[in-house]
C-alpha positions as MATLAB code, in Angstrom:
seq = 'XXXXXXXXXXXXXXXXXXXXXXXXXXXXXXXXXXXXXXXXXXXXXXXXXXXXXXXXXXXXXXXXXXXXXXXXXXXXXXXXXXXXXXXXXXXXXXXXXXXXXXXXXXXXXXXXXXXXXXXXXXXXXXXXXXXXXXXXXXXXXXXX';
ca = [
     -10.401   51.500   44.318;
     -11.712   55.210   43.210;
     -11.170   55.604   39.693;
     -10.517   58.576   38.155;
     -12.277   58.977   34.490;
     -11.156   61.426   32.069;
     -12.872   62.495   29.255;
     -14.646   59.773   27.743;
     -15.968   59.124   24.667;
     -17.937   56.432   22.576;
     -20.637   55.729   20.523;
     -23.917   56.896   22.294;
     -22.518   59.593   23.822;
     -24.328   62.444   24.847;
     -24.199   65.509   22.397;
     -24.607   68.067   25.436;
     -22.167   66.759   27.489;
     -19.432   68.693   28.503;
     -16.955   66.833   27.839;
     -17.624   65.637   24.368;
     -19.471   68.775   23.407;
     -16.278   69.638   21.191;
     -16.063   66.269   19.815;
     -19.509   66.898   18.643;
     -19.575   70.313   17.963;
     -16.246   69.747   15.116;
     -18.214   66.377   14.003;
     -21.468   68.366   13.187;
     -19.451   71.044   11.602;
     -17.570   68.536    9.350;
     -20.160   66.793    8.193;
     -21.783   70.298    6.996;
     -19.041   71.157    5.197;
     -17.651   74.140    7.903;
     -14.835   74.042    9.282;
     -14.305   73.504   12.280;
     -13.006   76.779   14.782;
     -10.579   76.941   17.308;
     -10.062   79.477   19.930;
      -6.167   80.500   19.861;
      -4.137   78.235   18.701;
      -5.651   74.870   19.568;
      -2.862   74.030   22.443;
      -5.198   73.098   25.269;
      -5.379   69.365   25.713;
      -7.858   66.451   27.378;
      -6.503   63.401   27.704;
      -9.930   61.065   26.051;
     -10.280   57.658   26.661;
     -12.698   55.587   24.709;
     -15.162   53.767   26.699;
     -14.617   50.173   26.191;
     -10.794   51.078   27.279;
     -13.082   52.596   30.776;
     -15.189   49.888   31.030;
     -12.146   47.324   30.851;
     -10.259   49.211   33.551;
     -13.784   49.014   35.891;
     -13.756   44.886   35.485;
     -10.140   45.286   36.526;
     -10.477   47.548   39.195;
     -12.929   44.977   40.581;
     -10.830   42.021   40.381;
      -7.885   44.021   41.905;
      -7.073   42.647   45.598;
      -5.074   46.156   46.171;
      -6.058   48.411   48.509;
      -8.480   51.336   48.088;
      -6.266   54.352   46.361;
      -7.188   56.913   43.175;
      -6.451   55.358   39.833;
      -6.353   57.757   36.771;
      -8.299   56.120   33.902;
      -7.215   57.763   30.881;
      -4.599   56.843   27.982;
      -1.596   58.713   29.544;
      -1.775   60.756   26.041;
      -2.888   64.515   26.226;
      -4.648   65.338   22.596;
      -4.623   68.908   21.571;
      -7.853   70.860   19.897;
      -6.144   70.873   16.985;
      -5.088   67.546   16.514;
      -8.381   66.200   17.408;
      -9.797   68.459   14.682;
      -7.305   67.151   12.328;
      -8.296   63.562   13.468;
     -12.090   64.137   12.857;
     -11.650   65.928    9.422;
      -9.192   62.850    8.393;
     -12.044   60.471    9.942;
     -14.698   61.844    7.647;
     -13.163   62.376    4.657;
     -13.587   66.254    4.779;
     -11.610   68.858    2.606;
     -11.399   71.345    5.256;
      -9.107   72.810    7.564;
      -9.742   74.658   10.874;
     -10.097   77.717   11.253;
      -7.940   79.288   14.548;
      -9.563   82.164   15.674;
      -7.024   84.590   17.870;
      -7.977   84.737   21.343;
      -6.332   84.828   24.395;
      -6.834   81.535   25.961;
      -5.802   79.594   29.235;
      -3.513   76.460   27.602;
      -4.209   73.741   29.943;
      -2.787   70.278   28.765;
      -3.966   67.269   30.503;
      -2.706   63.819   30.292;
      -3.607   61.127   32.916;
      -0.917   60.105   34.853;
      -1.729   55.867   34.500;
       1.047   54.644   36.462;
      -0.868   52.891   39.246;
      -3.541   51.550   36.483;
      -0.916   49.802   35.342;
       0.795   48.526   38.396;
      -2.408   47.993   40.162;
      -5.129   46.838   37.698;
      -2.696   45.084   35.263;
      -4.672   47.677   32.354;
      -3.565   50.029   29.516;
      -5.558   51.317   27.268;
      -5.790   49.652   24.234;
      -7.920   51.924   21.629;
      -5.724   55.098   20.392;
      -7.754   58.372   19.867;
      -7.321   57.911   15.702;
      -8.763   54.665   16.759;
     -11.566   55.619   18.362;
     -12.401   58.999   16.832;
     -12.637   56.854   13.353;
     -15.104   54.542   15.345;
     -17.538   57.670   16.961;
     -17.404   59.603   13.508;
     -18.403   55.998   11.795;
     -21.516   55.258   14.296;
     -22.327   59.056   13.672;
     -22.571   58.354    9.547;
     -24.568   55.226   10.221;
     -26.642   56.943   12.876;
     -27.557   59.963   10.204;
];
């Protein structure tokens, strides 16, 4: 089967990757004492899935006797910029708030459609983005 990732996260992630690079970016902020900023209004949305949810769905996808099709590996959910900041301040305790800078910006929202993970692989994700944020901004703390 060809999986399709989303944006993954976890503990050991890059800092300069794409992906996570806002993830990191707010964390870094936080933990300074800025707030984090937001272009517009903090619509746009990724869909993240943590990376033990990823690796579970690979294991599956190799025991799967289906035939070869595109699986979306993702949580179905699509978190906005804004949320996730909220999530991250919560996550470390911070007395902050972000800080929405107006800009025009392209709102793309993307959520996994995980319909054939299901059906095919028997998988769902198990580890919400609370979940797992709370996780990534505890290995950061321990990490220094």
């Amino acid at each position: 089967n060809a999986l399709r990732f989303f944006n993954v996260y976890g503990p050991g992630q890059k800092i300069e990757a794409y992906y996570t690079s806002v993830i990191n970016t707010f964390i870094q902020r936080i933990r300074s004492g800025q707030a984090p900023t937001i272009d517009g209004k903090g619509e746009q949305s990724m869909d993240f899935i943590h990376v033990t949810d990823l690796a579970k769905s690979v294991v599956a996808a190799l025991e799967s006797e289906h035939d070869c099709k595109p699986i979306n590996i993702g949580t179905g959910i699509d978190t906005s910029i804004a949320t996730l900041a909220k999530i991250l301040i919560q996550a470390l305790g911070a007395n902050v708030e972000p800080i929405f800078v107006p800009r025009d910006v392209l709102v793309t929202r993307r959520a996994a459609d995980i319909t054939r993970a299901k059906n095919m692989l028997g998988w769902t994700p198990e580890i919400t983005v609370e979940q797992g944020m709370t996780e990534l901004v505890k290995a950061a703390l321990e990490q220094g």
